[in-house]
PDB file of C-alpha atoms in Angstrom:
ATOM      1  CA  UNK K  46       0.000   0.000   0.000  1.00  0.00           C
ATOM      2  CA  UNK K  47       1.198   3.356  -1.139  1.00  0.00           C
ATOM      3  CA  UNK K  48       2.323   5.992   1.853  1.00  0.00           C
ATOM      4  CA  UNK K  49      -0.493   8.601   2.152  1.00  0.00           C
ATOM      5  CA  UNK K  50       0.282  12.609   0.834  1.00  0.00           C
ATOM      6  CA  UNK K  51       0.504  15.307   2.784  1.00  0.00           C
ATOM      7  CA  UNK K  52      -2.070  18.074   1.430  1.00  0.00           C
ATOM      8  CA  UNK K  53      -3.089  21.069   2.536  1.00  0.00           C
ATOM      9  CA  UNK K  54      -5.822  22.961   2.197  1.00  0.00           C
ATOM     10  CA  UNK K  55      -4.493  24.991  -1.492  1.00  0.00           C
ATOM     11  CA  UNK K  56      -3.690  21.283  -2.872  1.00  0.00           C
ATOM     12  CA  UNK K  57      -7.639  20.397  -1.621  1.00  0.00           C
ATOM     13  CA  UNK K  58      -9.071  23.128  -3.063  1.00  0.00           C
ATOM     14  CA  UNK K  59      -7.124  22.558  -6.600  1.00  0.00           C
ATOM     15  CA  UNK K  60      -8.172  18.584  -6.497  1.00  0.00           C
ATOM     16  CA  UNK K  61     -12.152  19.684  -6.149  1.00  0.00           C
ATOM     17  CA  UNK K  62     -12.229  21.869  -9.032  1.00  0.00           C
ATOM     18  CA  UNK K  63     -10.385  19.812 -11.129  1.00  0.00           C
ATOM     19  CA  UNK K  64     -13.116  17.018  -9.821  1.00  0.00           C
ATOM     20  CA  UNK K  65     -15.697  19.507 -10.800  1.00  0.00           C
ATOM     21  CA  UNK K  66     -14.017  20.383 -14.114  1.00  0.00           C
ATOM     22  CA  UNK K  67     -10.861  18.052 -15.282  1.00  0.00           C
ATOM     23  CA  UNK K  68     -10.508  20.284 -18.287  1.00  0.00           C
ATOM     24  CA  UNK K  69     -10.312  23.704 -16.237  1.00  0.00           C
ATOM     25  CA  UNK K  70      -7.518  26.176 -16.876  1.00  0.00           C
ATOM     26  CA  UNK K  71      -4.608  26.632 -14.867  1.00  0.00           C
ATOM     27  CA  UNK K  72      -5.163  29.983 -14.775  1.00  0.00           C
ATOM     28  CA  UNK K  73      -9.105  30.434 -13.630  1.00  0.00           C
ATOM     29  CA  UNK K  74      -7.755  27.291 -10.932  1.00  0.00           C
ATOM     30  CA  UNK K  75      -5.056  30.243  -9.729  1.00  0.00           C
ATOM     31  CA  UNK K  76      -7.318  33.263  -9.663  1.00  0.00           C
ATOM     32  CA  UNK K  77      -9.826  30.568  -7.397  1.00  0.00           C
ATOM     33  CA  UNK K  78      -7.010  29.693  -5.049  1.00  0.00           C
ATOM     34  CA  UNK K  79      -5.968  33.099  -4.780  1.00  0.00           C
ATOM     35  CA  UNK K  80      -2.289  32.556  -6.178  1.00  0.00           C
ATOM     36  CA  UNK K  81      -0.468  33.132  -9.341  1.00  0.00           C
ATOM     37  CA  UNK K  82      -0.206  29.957 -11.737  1.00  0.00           C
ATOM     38  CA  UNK K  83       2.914  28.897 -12.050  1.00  0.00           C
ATOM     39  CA  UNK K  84       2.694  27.732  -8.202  1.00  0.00           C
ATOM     40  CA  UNK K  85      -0.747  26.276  -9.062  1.00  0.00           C
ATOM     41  CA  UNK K  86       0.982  24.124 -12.139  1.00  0.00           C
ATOM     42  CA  UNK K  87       3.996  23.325  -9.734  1.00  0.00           C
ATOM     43  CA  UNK K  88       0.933  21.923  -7.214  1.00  0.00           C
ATOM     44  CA  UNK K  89      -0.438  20.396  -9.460  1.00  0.00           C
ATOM     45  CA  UNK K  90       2.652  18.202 -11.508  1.00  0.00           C
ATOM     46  CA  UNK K  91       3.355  17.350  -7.588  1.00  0.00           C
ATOM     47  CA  UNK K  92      -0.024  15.664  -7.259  1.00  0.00           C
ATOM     48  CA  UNK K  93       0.007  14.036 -10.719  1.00  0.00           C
ATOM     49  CA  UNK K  94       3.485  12.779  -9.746  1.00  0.00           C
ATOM     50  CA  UNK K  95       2.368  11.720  -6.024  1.00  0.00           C
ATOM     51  CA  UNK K  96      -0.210   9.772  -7.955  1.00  0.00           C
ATOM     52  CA  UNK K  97      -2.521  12.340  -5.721  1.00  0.00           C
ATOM     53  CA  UNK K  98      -3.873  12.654  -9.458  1.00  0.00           C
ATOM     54  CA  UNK K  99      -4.189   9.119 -11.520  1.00  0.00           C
ATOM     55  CA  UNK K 100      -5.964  10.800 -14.419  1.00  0.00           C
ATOM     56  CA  UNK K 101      -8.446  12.997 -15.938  1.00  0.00           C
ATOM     57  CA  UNK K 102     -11.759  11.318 -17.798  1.00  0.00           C
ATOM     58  CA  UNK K 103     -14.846  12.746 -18.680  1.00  0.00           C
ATOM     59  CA  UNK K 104     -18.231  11.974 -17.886  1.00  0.00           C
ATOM     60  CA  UNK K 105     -20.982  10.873 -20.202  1.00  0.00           C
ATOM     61  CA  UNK K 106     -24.749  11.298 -20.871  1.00  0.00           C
ATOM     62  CA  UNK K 107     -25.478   7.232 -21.241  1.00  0.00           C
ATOM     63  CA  UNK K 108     -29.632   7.921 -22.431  1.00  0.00           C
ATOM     64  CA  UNK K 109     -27.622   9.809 -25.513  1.00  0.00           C
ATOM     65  CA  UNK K 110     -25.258   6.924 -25.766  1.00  0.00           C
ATOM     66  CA  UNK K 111     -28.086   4.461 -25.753  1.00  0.00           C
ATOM     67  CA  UNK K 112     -27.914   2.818 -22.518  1.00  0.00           C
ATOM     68  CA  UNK K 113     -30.240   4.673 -20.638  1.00  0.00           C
ATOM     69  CA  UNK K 114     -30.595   1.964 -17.980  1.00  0.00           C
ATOM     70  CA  UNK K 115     -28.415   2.014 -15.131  1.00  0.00           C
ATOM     71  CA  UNK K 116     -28.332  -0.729 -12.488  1.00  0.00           C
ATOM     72  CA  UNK K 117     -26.554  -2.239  -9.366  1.00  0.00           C
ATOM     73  CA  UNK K 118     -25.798  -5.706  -9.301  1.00  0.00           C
ATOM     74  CA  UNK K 119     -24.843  -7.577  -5.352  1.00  0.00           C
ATOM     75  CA  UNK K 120     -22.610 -10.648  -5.885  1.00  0.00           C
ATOM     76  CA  UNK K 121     -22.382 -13.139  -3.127  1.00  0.00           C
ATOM     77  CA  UNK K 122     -19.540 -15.822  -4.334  1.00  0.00           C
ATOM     78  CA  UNK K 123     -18.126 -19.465  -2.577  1.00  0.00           C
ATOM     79  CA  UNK K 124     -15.967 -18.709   0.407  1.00  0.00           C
ATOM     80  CA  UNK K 125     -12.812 -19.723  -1.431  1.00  0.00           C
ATOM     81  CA  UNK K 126     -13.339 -17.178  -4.804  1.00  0.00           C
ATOM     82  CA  UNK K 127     -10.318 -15.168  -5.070  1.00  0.00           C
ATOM     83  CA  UNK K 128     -11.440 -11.040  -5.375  1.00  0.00           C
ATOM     84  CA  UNK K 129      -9.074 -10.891  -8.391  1.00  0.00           C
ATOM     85  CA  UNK K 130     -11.341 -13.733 -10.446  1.00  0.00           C
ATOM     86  CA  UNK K 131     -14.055 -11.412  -9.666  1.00  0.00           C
ATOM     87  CA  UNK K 132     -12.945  -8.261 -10.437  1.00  0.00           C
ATOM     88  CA  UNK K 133     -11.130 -10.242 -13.875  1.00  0.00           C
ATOM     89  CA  UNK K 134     -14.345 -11.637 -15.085  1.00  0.00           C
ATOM     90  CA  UNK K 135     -17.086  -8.487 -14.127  1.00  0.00           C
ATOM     91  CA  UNK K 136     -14.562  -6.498 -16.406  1.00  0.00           C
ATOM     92  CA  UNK K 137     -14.554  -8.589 -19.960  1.00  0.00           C
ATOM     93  CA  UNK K 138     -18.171  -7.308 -19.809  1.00  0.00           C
ATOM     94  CA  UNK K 139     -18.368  -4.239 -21.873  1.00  0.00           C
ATOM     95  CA  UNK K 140     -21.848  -3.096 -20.053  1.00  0.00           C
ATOM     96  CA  UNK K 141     -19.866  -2.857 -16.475  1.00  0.00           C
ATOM     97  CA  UNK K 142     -18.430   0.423 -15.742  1.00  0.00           C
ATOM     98  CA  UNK K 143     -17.077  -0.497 -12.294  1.00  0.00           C
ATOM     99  CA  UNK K 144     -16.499  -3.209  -9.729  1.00  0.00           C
ATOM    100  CA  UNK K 145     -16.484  -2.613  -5.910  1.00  0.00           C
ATOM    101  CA  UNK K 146     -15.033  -5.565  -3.770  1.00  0.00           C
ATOM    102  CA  UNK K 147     -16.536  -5.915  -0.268  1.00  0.00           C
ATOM    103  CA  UNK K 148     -16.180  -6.875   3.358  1.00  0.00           C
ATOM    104  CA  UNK K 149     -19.823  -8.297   4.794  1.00  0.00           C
ATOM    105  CA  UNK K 150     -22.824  -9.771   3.307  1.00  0.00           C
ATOM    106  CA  UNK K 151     -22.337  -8.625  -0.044  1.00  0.00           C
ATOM    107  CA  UNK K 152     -19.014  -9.840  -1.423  1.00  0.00           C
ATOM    108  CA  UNK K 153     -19.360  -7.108  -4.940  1.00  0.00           C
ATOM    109  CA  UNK K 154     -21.064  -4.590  -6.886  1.00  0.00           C
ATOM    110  CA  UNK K 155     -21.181  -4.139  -9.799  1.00  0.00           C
ATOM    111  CA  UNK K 156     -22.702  -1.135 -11.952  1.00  0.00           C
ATOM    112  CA  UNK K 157     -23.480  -1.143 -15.161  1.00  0.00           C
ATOM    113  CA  UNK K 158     -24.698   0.488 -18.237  1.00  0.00           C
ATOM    114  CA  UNK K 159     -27.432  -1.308 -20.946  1.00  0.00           C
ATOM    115  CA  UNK K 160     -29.995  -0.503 -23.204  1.00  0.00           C
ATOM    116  CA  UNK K 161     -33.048  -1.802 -21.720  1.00  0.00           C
ATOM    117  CA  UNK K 162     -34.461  -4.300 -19.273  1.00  0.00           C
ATOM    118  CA  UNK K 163     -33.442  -7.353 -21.617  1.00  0.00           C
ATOM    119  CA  UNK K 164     -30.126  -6.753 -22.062  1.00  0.00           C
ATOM    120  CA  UNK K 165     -30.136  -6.329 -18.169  1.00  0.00           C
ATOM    121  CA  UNK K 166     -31.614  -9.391 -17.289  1.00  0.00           C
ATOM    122  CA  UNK K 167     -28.548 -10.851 -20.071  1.00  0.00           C
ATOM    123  CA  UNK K 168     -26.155  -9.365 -18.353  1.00  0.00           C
ATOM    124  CA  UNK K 169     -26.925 -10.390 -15.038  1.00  0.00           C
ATOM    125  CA  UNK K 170     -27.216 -14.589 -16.338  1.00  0.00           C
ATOM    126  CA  UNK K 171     -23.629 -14.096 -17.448  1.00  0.00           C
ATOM    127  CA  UNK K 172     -22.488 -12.726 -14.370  1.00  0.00           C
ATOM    128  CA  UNK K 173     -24.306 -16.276 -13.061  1.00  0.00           C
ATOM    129  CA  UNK K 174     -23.468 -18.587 -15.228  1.00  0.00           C
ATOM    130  CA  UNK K 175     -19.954 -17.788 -15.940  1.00  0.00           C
ATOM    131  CA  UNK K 176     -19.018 -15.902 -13.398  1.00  0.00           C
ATOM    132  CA  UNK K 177     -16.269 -17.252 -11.315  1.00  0.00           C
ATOM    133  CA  UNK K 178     -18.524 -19.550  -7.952  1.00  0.00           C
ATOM    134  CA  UNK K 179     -21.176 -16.812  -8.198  1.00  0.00           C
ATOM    135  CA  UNK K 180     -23.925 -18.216  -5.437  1.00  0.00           C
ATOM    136  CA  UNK K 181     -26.017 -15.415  -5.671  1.00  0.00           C
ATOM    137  CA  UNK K 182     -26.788 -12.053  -7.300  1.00  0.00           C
ATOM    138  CA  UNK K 183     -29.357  -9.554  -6.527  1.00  0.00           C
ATOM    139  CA  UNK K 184     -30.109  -6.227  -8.844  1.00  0.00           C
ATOM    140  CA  UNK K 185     -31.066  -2.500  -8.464  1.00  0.00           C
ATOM    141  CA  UNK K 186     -32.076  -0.512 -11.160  1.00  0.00           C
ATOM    142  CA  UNK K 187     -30.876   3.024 -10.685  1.00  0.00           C
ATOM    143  CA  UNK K 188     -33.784   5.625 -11.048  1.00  0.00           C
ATOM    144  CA  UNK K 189     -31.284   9.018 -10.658  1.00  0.00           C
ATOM    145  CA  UNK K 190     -27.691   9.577  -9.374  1.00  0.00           C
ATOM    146  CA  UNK K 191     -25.432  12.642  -8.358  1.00  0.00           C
ATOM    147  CA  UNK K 192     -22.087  12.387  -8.326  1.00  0.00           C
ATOM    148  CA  UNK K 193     -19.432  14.989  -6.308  1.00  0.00           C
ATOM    149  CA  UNK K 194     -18.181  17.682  -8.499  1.00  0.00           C
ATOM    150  CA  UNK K 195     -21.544  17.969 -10.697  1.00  0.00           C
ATOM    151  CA  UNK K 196     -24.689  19.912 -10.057  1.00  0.00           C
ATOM    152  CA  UNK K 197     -27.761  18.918  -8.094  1.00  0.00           C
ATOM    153  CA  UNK K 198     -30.366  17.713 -10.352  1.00  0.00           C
TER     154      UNK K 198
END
């Protein structure tokens, strides 16, 4: 496990905007933080070489992209499964956009992207059938989300 980074509160105020807005300037993150940029681009190659910052992405509206159905699927696997068989399988499925390993009941989740309530339900067998000593699965279909760094809907 990687040592923790000290940050204070300049570096937390940079990470948050560039949450809210991975494409914002250097300069409008500066005038924000109240310094000049050049210390806000030195702050900011520190975190990206920290690994503070992994990467910038962008979001996506999935209704435009034709999967308008988002859903939550609990895994409960065998006692010996190993979490990387898990994580290896959920992720040759194009429709999964992440994979959450847990301690408790609940042993994964899984979220994921399809069209409509068929492809769901297709989705969900092969998580079943082939998925690596998959006892039991149990699926939520996400009716509206919010994520930090976006507006309220």
């Amino acid at each position: 496990m990687s040592a923790s980074v000290h940050l204070d509160s300049v570096d937390l105020q940079i990470l948050e905007l560039l949450r809210a807005d991975g494409r914002r300037t250097v300069r409008d993150i500066a005038r924000q933080v109240k310094l000049s940029p050049a210390p806000v681009r030195r702050r900011i190659a520190r975190l990206e070489e920290s690994g503070v910052i992994t990467g910038y992405t962008i979001t996506t509206d999935q209704a435009k992209l034709g999967q308008g159905l988002q859903a939550v699927t609990e895994l409960r696997f065998t006692g010996d499964t190993d979490i990387h068989d898990i994580v290896e399988f959920a992720s040759t499925l194009p429709e999964v956009d992440e994979v959450l390993t847990l301690t408790g009941d609940v042993d994964a989740l899984v979220r994921l992207h399809v069209d409509n309530v068929d492809d769901l339900s297709k989705v969900v067998n092969r998580l079943r059938r082939k998925g690596v000593g998959v006892l039991q699965t149990k699926t939520l279909i996400v009716i509206a989300s919010w994520q930090r760094g976006t507006p309220v809907p």
